[in-house]
Amino acid sequence: MDGYLSKPIDVNRLLLTVEQFGDPAVAVPAVDASSPAATPDFDQKAALSHTGGDRKLLKELVAMFRADTAAGLRRIEAAIAGREAEALRQAAHALKGAAATVGATAGREAAAELEKIGQSGSFEHAQEAFAILRERMGRLEAAFETAGVAGRPGGAAPRRKRPSTRGKRSTP
């Protein structure tokens, strides 16, 4: 095999890859995966495909993802600081899978890059890759809000209504 596609498979990239290696006379434009325009922060269609089109379930998955993301980023950061290649690979792999499930395409690709760094054991570009991941996770939060699948992070919980005591007299 001459090409590489990571999971989840994007049909358009699969076709481009097959066409690229199928006939040398066919010129296929390269896709720059690092370009923000080439990779959306949030692919709602892909996310809904993981939930069978159930938007309520997607909102629940997004909430779980958001709750776990900070811990995942801390594990990655600690692995980089300690230069622990296997810990970095595992933490990045876990975040990559979770990101794919919620349609976080750009975040998944950034986590995949850190996973590769962990596999190689070369930490030369780890800090830069981690900064990109953090930035993409920040953009993802805004994309979740815009799509209506998540509220603001750390937002106040809905207030419960208290029973009205208006017009009622208390008796001694």
Tab-separated table of C-alpha atoms in Angstrom:
chain	number	residue	atom	x	y	z
A	1	MET	CA	0.000	0.000	0.000
A	2	ASP	CA	1.333	3.398	-0.945
A	3	GLY	CA	-1.174	5.616	0.872
A	4	TYR	CA	-2.522	6.016	4.377
A	5	LEU	CA	-5.975	6.904	5.644
A	6	SER	CA	-6.808	7.063	9.317
A	7	LYS	CA	-10.088	6.048	10.903
A	8	PRO	CA	-12.825	7.064	10.602
A	9	ILE	CA	-12.515	6.821	6.840
A	10	ASP	CA	-13.596	9.926	4.941
A	11	VAL	CA	-15.080	8.799	1.629
A	12	ASN	CA	-13.756	11.811	-0.303
A	13	ARG	CA	-10.203	11.254	0.922
A	14	LEU	CA	-10.491	7.545	0.141
A	15	LEU	CA	-11.496	8.339	-3.432
A	16	LEU	CA	-8.701	10.896	-3.797
A	17	THR	CA	-6.164	8.390	-2.501
A	18	VAL	CA	-7.368	5.602	-4.780
A	19	GLU	CA	-7.401	7.935	-7.783
A	20	GLN	CA	-3.955	9.263	-6.933
A	21	PHE	CA	-2.365	5.820	-6.896
A	22	GLY	CA	-4.581	4.290	-9.577
A	23	ASP	CA	-3.294	6.071	-12.673
A	24	PRO	CA	-0.042	8.045	-12.761
A	25	ALA	CA	-1.415	10.198	-15.574
A	26	VAL	CA	-4.203	11.503	-13.328
A	27	ALA	CA	-3.193	14.522	-11.275
A	28	VAL	CA	-5.123	14.872	-8.053
A	29	PRO	CA	-4.768	18.011	-5.960
A	30	ALA	CA	-3.215	17.321	-2.582
A	31	VAL	CA	-5.298	17.980	0.517
A	32	ASP	CA	-3.433	19.849	3.237
A	33	ALA	CA	-4.715	18.271	6.451
A	34	SER	CA	-3.108	20.986	8.570
A	35	SER	CA	-5.122	23.723	6.881
A	36	PRO	CA	-8.131	24.841	8.942
A	37	ALA	CA	-10.148	25.270	5.742
A	38	ALA	CA	-9.478	21.654	4.755
A	39	THR	CA	-10.573	20.246	8.105
A	40	PRO	CA	-13.726	21.409	9.857
A	41	ASP	CA	-13.721	21.849	13.619
A	42	PHE	CA	-17.051	20.036	13.905
A	43	ASP	CA	-18.632	17.752	11.326
A	44	GLN	CA	-22.194	17.433	12.536
A	45	LYS	CA	-23.147	15.007	9.772
A	46	ALA	CA	-20.339	12.621	10.766
A	47	ALA	CA	-21.238	12.966	14.451
A	48	LEU	CA	-24.879	12.187	13.759
A	49	SER	CA	-23.837	9.119	11.765
A	50	HIS	CA	-22.347	7.730	15.002
A	51	THR	CA	-25.684	8.217	16.791
A	52	GLY	CA	-27.960	6.905	14.080
A	53	GLY	CA	-29.186	10.452	13.480
A	54	ASP	CA	-30.306	10.833	17.109
A	55	ARG	CA	-29.588	14.474	18.005
A	56	LYS	CA	-30.446	13.975	21.685
A	57	LEU	CA	-27.902	11.156	21.920
A	58	LEU	CA	-25.343	13.361	20.153
A	59	LYS	CA	-25.865	16.053	22.781
A	60	GLU	CA	-25.254	13.447	25.507
A	61	LEU	CA	-22.073	12.245	23.765
A	62	VAL	CA	-20.848	15.810	23.382
A	63	ALA	CA	-21.485	16.445	27.083
A	64	MET	CA	-19.462	13.344	28.038
A	65	PHE	CA	-16.701	14.308	25.611
A	66	ARG	CA	-16.522	17.809	27.067
A	67	ALA	CA	-16.402	16.443	30.602
A	68	ASP	CA	-13.475	14.122	29.745
A	69	THR	CA	-11.469	16.389	27.436
A	70	ALA	CA	-9.697	18.399	30.145
A	71	ALA	CA	-8.408	15.226	31.805
A	72	GLY	CA	-7.264	13.861	28.448
A	73	LEU	CA	-5.380	17.069	27.687
A	74	ARG	CA	-3.732	16.937	31.133
A	75	ARG	CA	-2.592	13.343	30.484
A	76	ILE	CA	-1.106	14.373	27.147
A	77	GLU	CA	0.607	17.398	28.678
A	78	ALA	CA	2.056	15.286	31.519
A	79	ALA	CA	3.315	12.662	29.068
A	80	ILE	CA	5.044	15.363	27.008
A	81	ALA	CA	6.573	16.954	30.111
A	82	GLY	CA	7.814	13.565	31.309
A	83	ARG	CA	8.861	12.503	27.808
A	84	GLU	CA	6.825	9.320	28.231
A	85	ALA	CA	6.257	8.136	24.675
A	86	GLU	CA	3.868	5.266	25.413
A	87	ALA	CA	1.755	7.363	27.788
A	88	LEU	CA	1.558	10.065	25.116
A	89	ARG	CA	0.572	7.552	22.459
A	90	GLN	CA	-2.174	6.063	24.628
A	91	ALA	CA	-3.610	9.395	25.803
A	92	ALA	CA	-3.576	10.857	22.290
A	93	HIS	CA	-5.128	7.689	20.860
A	94	ALA	CA	-7.976	7.821	23.393
A	95	LEU	CA	-8.670	11.490	22.664
A	96	LYS	CA	-8.455	10.852	18.925
A	97	GLY	CA	-11.145	8.160	19.102
A	98	ALA	CA	-13.436	10.250	21.280
A	99	ALA	CA	-12.984	13.254	18.991
A	100	ALA	CA	-13.889	11.169	15.938
A	101	THR	CA	-17.070	9.970	17.618
A	102	VAL	CA	-18.322	13.519	18.234
A	103	GLY	CA	-17.326	14.778	14.780
A	104	ALA	CA	-14.318	16.793	15.953
A	105	THR	CA	-12.409	16.352	12.721
A	106	ALA	CA	-9.683	18.948	13.289
A	107	GLY	CA	-9.189	17.846	16.897
A	108	ARG	CA	-8.989	14.210	15.837
A	109	GLU	CA	-6.263	15.024	13.338
A	110	ALA	CA	-4.299	17.010	15.939
A	111	ALA	CA	-4.572	14.120	18.413
A	112	ALA	CA	-3.451	11.714	15.673
A	113	GLU	CA	-0.325	13.814	15.173
A	114	LEU	CA	0.485	13.536	18.886
A	115	GLU	CA	-0.172	9.797	18.733
A	116	LYS	CA	2.437	9.548	15.941
A	117	ILE	CA	4.889	11.524	18.068
A	118	GLY	CA	4.319	9.072	20.893
A	119	GLN	CA	4.873	6.142	18.543
A	120	SER	CA	8.116	7.608	17.264
A	121	GLY	CA	9.403	8.629	20.682
A	122	SER	CA	10.742	11.871	19.224
A	123	PHE	CA	9.436	14.819	21.236
A	124	GLU	CA	11.006	17.510	19.032
A	125	HIS	CA	7.655	18.907	17.843
A	126	ALA	CA	5.461	17.685	20.699
A	127	GLN	CA	4.893	21.096	22.292
A	128	GLU	CA	3.882	22.628	18.965
A	129	ALA	CA	1.525	19.743	18.232
A	130	PHE	CA	0.020	20.053	21.706
A	131	ALA	CA	-0.546	23.788	21.221
A	132	ILE	CA	-2.379	23.024	17.974
A	133	LEU	CA	-4.516	20.417	19.732
A	134	ARG	CA	-5.468	22.847	22.519
A	135	GLU	CA	-6.329	25.537	19.986
A	136	ARG	CA	-8.512	23.151	17.995
A	137	MET	CA	-10.285	21.966	21.142
A	138	GLY	CA	-11.051	25.606	21.926
A	139	ARG	CA	-12.489	26.168	18.472
A	140	LEU	CA	-14.482	22.955	18.860
A	141	GLU	CA	-16.249	24.350	21.924
A	142	ALA	CA	-17.462	27.307	19.868
A	143	ALA	CA	-18.510	25.004	17.031
A	144	PHE	CA	-20.515	22.811	19.423
A	145	GLU	CA	-22.334	25.900	20.716
A	146	THR	CA	-22.995	27.225	17.216
A	147	ALA	CA	-24.430	23.854	16.157
A	148	GLY	CA	-26.671	23.796	19.238
A	149	VAL	CA	-25.293	20.530	20.616
A	150	ALA	CA	-23.743	22.087	23.729
A	151	GLY	CA	-24.173	25.079	25.985
A	152	ARG	CA	-21.400	27.337	27.130
A	153	PRO	CA	-18.682	25.510	29.073
A	154	GLY	CA	-19.059	26.014	32.790
A	155	GLY	CA	-22.419	27.654	32.259
A	156	ALA	CA	-24.854	27.787	35.105
A	157	ALA	CA	-27.219	24.905	35.562
A	158	PRO	CA	-30.847	25.672	34.838
A	159	ARG	CA	-32.569	27.141	37.869
A	160	ARG	CA	-35.423	25.238	39.419
A	161	LYS	CA	-38.597	27.172	40.003
A	162	ARG	CA	-39.585	27.590	43.591
A	163	PRO	CA	-43.227	27.239	44.488
A	164	SER	CA	-44.855	30.620	44.704
A	165	THR	CA	-45.741	31.871	48.175
A	166	ARG	CA	-47.305	34.999	46.786
A	167	GLY	CA	-50.777	35.630	48.084
A	168	LYS	CA	-50.563	32.895	50.697
A	169	ARG	CA	-50.743	33.747	54.336
A	170	SER	CA	-48.976	31.834	56.943
A	171	THR	CA	-50.986	31.007	59.989
A	172	PRO	CA	-49.376	31.076	63.425
